Short mmCIF file of C-alpha atoms and ligand atoms in Angstrom, two decimals:
data_model
loop_
_atom_site.label_atom_id
_atom_site.label_comp_id
_atom_site.label_asym_id
_atom_site.label_seq_id
_atom_site.Cartn_x
_atom_site.Cartn_y
_atom_site.Cartn_z
CA VAL A 1 0.00 0.00 0.00
CA THR A 2 1.49 3.33 -0.98
CA ILE A 3 1.61 6.12 1.54
CA ARG A 4 1.40 9.81 0.83
CA LEU A 5 4.29 11.18 2.85
CA PRO A 6 3.17 14.84 2.64
CA ALA A 7 -0.15 13.92 4.30
CA LEU A 8 1.61 12.07 7.11
CA TYR A 9 4.10 14.94 7.49
CA GLU A 10 1.30 17.43 7.87
CA TRP A 11 -0.59 15.23 10.34
CA LEU A 12 2.44 14.44 12.52
CA THR A 13 3.55 18.05 12.71
CA SER A 14 0.09 19.18 13.81
CA GLU A 15 -1.09 16.22 15.95
CA HIS A 16 2.29 15.25 17.46
CA SER A 17 3.89 18.66 17.82
CA GLU A 18 4.82 17.84 21.43
CA THR A 19 7.67 15.62 20.24
CA THR A 20 8.07 16.22 16.53
CA SER A 21 8.07 19.10 14.09
CA ARG A 22 8.84 19.96 10.48
CA GLU A 23 12.40 20.81 11.48
CA ARG A 24 12.92 17.50 13.31
CA ILE A 25 11.57 15.43 10.44
CA ASN A 26 13.54 17.48 7.92
CA ALA A 27 16.71 16.89 9.89
CA LEU A 28 16.13 13.16 10.26
CA THR A 29 14.96 12.16 6.81
CA PRO A 30 18.18 12.57 4.77
CA SER A 31 19.98 10.18 7.13
CA ILE A 32 17.22 7.56 6.81
CA ILE A 33 17.43 7.76 3.03
CA ARG A 34 21.24 7.75 2.93
CA VAL A 35 21.45 4.50 4.90
CA CYS A 36 19.10 2.85 2.40
CA LEU A 37 20.82 4.26 -0.69
CA GLU A 38 24.17 3.03 0.59
CA ARG A 39 22.64 -0.38 1.39
CA ILE A 40 23.95 -0.32 4.95
CA PRO A 41 22.94 -3.66 6.48
CA GLY A 42 21.00 -3.96 9.75
CA ASP A 43 17.82 -2.89 11.46
CA PHE A 44 16.50 0.53 12.43
CA VAL A 45 16.05 1.35 16.14
CA GLU A 46 14.46 4.20 18.05
CA LEU A 47 15.41 4.55 21.72
CA GLY A 48 12.68 6.60 23.37
CA CYS A 49 9.74 6.18 20.99
CA TYR A 50 6.99 7.69 23.19
CA ARG A 51 3.70 7.52 21.19
CA GLY A 52 5.36 6.40 17.96
CA ALA A 53 5.34 9.61 15.90
CA THR A 54 8.90 9.21 14.66
CA SER A 55 8.51 5.42 14.46
CA VAL A 56 5.71 5.71 11.89
CA TRP A 57 7.76 8.25 9.93
CA LEU A 58 10.72 5.85 9.81
CA ARG A 59 8.48 3.01 8.58
CA SER A 60 6.78 5.21 6.01
CA VAL A 61 10.00 6.57 4.52
CA LEU A 62 11.43 3.04 4.31
CA ASP A 63 8.26 1.76 2.64
CA CYS A 64 8.26 4.67 0.18
CA ILE A 65 11.76 3.93 -1.00
CA GLY A 66 11.06 0.22 -1.33
CA ASP A 67 12.85 -0.94 1.83
CA GLU A 68 9.76 -2.69 3.24
CA GLU A 69 11.78 -5.65 4.51
CA ARG A 70 13.87 -3.54 6.88
CA SER A 71 12.91 -4.24 10.53
CA ILE A 72 12.32 -1.49 13.07
CA HIS A 73 12.68 -1.95 16.84
CA VAL A 74 11.49 0.71 19.27
CA PHE A 75 12.18 0.99 22.99
CA ASP A 76 10.55 2.93 25.79
CA SER A 77 9.84 2.56 29.49
CA PHE A 78 6.19 3.45 28.79
CA GLN A 79 6.35 4.79 32.35
CA GLY A 80 7.68 8.17 31.33
CA MET A 81 11.07 9.68 32.04
CA PRO A 82 13.41 8.22 34.67
CA THR A 83 15.04 10.22 37.49
CA PRO A 84 17.16 13.05 36.08
CA LYS A 85 20.70 13.90 37.16
CA ALA A 86 21.63 17.50 38.02
CA VAL A 87 23.06 17.99 34.50
CA ASP A 88 19.65 17.15 32.99
CA LEU A 89 18.14 20.41 34.33
CA ASN A 90 14.34 20.52 34.53
CA HIS A 91 13.04 20.85 30.99
CA VAL A 92 11.36 17.44 31.44
CA GLY A 93 10.89 15.71 34.78
CA GLU A 94 10.61 12.22 36.21
CA GLY A 95 7.40 10.53 35.08
CA ASP A 96 6.76 12.98 32.21
CA LEU A 97 5.88 11.67 28.74
CA VAL A 98 3.96 8.50 29.57
CA ALA A 99 2.73 6.60 26.52
CA SER A 100 1.74 2.98 25.90
CA PRO A 101 2.71 0.30 23.38
CA ASP A 102 -0.88 0.53 22.11
CA ASP A 103 -0.30 4.17 21.13
CA VAL A 104 2.58 3.00 18.93
CA LEU A 105 0.51 0.22 17.37
CA GLU A 106 -2.48 2.51 16.85
CA ILE A 107 -0.54 5.19 14.96
CA HIS A 108 0.77 2.50 12.59
CA ARG A 109 -2.73 1.08 12.14
CA ARG A 110 -4.07 4.54 11.36
CA TRP A 111 -1.53 4.99 8.57
CA GLY A 112 -1.72 1.42 7.28
CA ARG A 113 1.88 0.62 8.20
CA LYS A 114 3.39 -2.58 9.61
CA PRO A 115 4.12 -1.89 13.31
CA PRO A 116 7.65 -2.07 14.69
CA THR A 117 8.73 -4.56 17.34
CA VAL A 118 7.99 -2.73 20.60
CA HIS A 119 10.28 -3.35 23.59
CA PRO A 120 8.77 -1.94 26.79
CA GLY A 121 11.05 -1.38 29.81
CA TRP A 122 13.96 0.68 31.07
CA PHE A 123 16.83 0.85 28.57
CA LYS A 124 19.31 -0.66 31.05
CA ASP A 125 17.12 -3.78 31.27
CA THR A 126 15.99 -4.17 27.65
CA LEU A 127 18.83 -2.94 25.43
CA PRO A 128 21.54 -5.47 26.42
CA THR A 129 19.46 -8.46 25.33
CA GLU A 130 16.78 -7.08 23.00
CA LEU A 131 18.63 -4.80 20.57
CA PRO A 132 19.07 -6.37 17.14
CA GLU A 133 22.50 -7.81 16.38
CA GLN A 134 23.23 -5.33 13.60
CA ILE A 135 22.01 -1.74 13.45
CA ALA A 136 21.98 0.46 10.33
CA PHE A 137 20.22 3.48 11.80
CA ALA A 138 19.55 4.57 15.39
CA TYR A 139 17.52 7.52 16.63
CA LEU A 140 18.47 8.28 20.24
CA ASP A 141 15.81 10.37 21.93
CA GLY A 142 16.08 9.50 25.64
CA ASP A 143 16.75 13.13 26.66
CA PHE A 144 18.75 12.44 29.86
CA TYR A 145 22.44 11.76 30.50
CA ASP A 146 21.96 8.19 31.79
CA SER A 147 19.50 7.30 29.02
CA ILE A 148 21.83 8.51 26.25
CA MET A 149 24.88 6.87 27.88
CA VAL A 150 23.28 3.41 28.02
CA SER A 151 21.90 3.92 24.48
CA LEU A 152 25.41 4.58 23.16
CA GLU A 153 27.03 1.79 25.18
CA GLN A 154 24.59 -0.73 23.80
CA CYS A 155 24.09 0.53 20.23
CA VAL A 156 27.56 1.52 19.08
CA PRO A 157 29.09 -1.98 19.32
CA ARG A 158 26.25 -3.24 17.09
CA LEU A 159 26.54 -0.59 14.34
CA ALA A 160 27.30 -1.65 10.80
CA ILE A 161 30.05 0.26 8.99
CA GLY A 162 28.35 3.35 7.53
CA ALA A 163 25.46 3.19 10.04
CA ILE A 164 24.07 6.54 11.19
CA VAL A 165 23.10 7.53 14.72
CA VAL A 166 20.98 10.67 15.07
CA ILE A 167 21.00 12.08 18.61
CA ASP A 168 18.14 14.42 19.42
CA ASP A 169 18.80 17.49 21.61
CA TYR A 170 22.60 17.31 21.16
CA ALA A 171 23.55 20.97 21.58
CA ASP A 172 27.10 22.13 20.88
CA VAL A 173 26.83 25.73 22.05
CA VAL A 174 30.46 26.46 21.20
CA ARG A 175 29.83 25.71 17.51
CA HIS A 176 26.20 26.94 17.55
CA PRO A 177 25.74 29.54 20.32
CA LYS A 178 22.01 29.87 19.63
CA ALA A 179 21.30 26.13 19.80
CA TRP A 180 18.52 25.21 22.26
CA ASN A 181 20.35 23.78 25.27
CA GLY A 182 17.59 22.51 27.55
CA LEU A 183 19.01 18.98 27.84
CA PRO A 184 22.79 19.35 28.30
CA GLY A 185 23.14 15.78 29.64
CA VAL A 186 22.77 14.54 26.06
CA LYS A 187 26.02 16.09 24.78
CA GLN A 188 27.82 15.36 28.02
CA ALA A 189 27.04 11.65 27.68
CA CYS A 190 28.23 11.70 24.04
CA ASP A 191 31.47 13.51 24.94
CA GLU A 192 32.22 11.04 27.71
CA PHE A 193 31.35 8.04 25.58
CA PHE A 194 33.24 9.04 22.42
CA GLY A 195 35.98 11.22 23.95
CA LEU A 196 37.23 14.48 22.48
CA PRO A 197 37.53 15.62 19.76
CA SER A 198 34.05 14.23 19.31
CA PRO A 199 33.12 12.36 16.12
CA VAL A 200 29.53 13.63 16.52
CA GLN A 201 28.64 16.36 14.01
CA PRO A 202 26.43 19.07 15.49
CA VAL A 203 23.49 20.24 13.36
CA VAL A 204 20.88 22.88 14.12
CA THR A 205 17.58 23.57 12.40
CA GLU A 206 16.20 26.95 11.30
CA THR A 207 14.63 27.27 14.75
CA ASP A 208 17.84 26.31 16.56
CA LEU A 209 16.75 22.79 17.53
CA PRO A 210 19.96 20.83 17.91
CA PHE A 211 20.93 17.32 16.76
CA GLY A 212 24.07 15.28 16.65
CA ILE A 213 24.89 12.97 13.77
CA TYR A 214 27.41 10.15 14.16
CA ILE A 215 28.43 8.09 11.14
CA HIS A 216 30.10 4.86 12.13
CA GLN A 217 33.42 4.38 10.34
CA GLY A 218 34.45 1.24 12.19
CA HIS A 219 35.49 -0.03 15.58
CA ALA A 220 38.79 0.93 17.20
CA LYS A 221 41.33 -1.87 16.85
C1 SAM B 1 11.20 12.92 23.96
S1 SAM B 1 10.36 11.41 24.22
C2 SAM B 1 10.58 10.57 22.71
C3 SAM B 1 9.79 11.14 21.55
C4 SAM B 1 9.76 10.26 20.33
N1 SAM B 1 11.09 9.92 19.87
C5 SAM B 1 8.99 10.92 19.20
O1 SAM B 1 9.60 11.23 18.18
O2 SAM B 1 7.79 11.15 19.34
C6 SAM B 1 11.50 10.57 25.29
C7 SAM B 1 11.05 9.15 25.66
O3 SAM B 1 12.17 8.44 26.17
C8 SAM B 1 11.74 7.55 27.17
N2 SAM B 1 12.90 7.28 28.02
C9 SAM B 1 13.82 8.17 28.46
N3 SAM B 1 14.76 7.55 29.19
C10 SAM B 1 14.44 6.23 29.20
C11 SAM B 1 15.05 5.07 29.77
N4 SAM B 1 16.17 5.17 30.48
N5 SAM B 1 14.47 3.87 29.56
C12 SAM B 1 13.32 3.78 28.82
N6 SAM B 1 12.70 4.84 28.26
C13 SAM B 1 13.25 6.05 28.45
C14 SAM B 1 10.60 8.26 27.87
O4 SAM B 1 9.69 7.35 28.45
C15 SAM B 1 9.97 9.09 26.73
O5 SAM B 1 8.83 8.45 26.20
#
């Protein structure tokens, strides 16, 4: 079944504006397409899927470019955010953003898409045993230091060469002084995980929403 991406884009950016936006989808989509064009092997994962807005976008873009066989795995506590550390500030708090696996299934049903495999639970409990063996694309949207750290620890060893990791809310205010910096634990976790100079490329949208993009060139010998 074909899907009209512009209709989904319009619907997501009006009905799911809490967690997605034109700028977010615009920033994410070229990386999704690049992984497919370059035939990078592995599954797609989203760590922190909430109600499934980005999940259904990932599925729809893959289906549109004829990559229907590619599997998607999504992870969330479905109990909202965990306890923040001091570095996480108070943009979102413990217990915020509660969704359910049914929300994720329902949004896929609504748009006639095959649902992803949904993995409910805290990342530290699910990721070590439930992540797919090989990952081509990962969207890390766990917001807090600890959530991003465990996401990196568990995903990076499974990345295929050429795989892309998009990290939401990664603000490099030295490179982009106007970048929104409400979740500084995200970049701190990346810096500690990868070391400096960081291989993560900072990107900001027209409205100063920040992202980090990491392209996996291989594992250190
Ligand atoms: C900003 S929302 C994700 C939005 C989603 N990516 C979208 O595009 O609509 C962050 C989600 O991460 C989840 N989360 C954060 N830290 C987590 C952890 N350590 N384990 C499991 N889920 C976590 C929260 O439950 C929340 O639903």
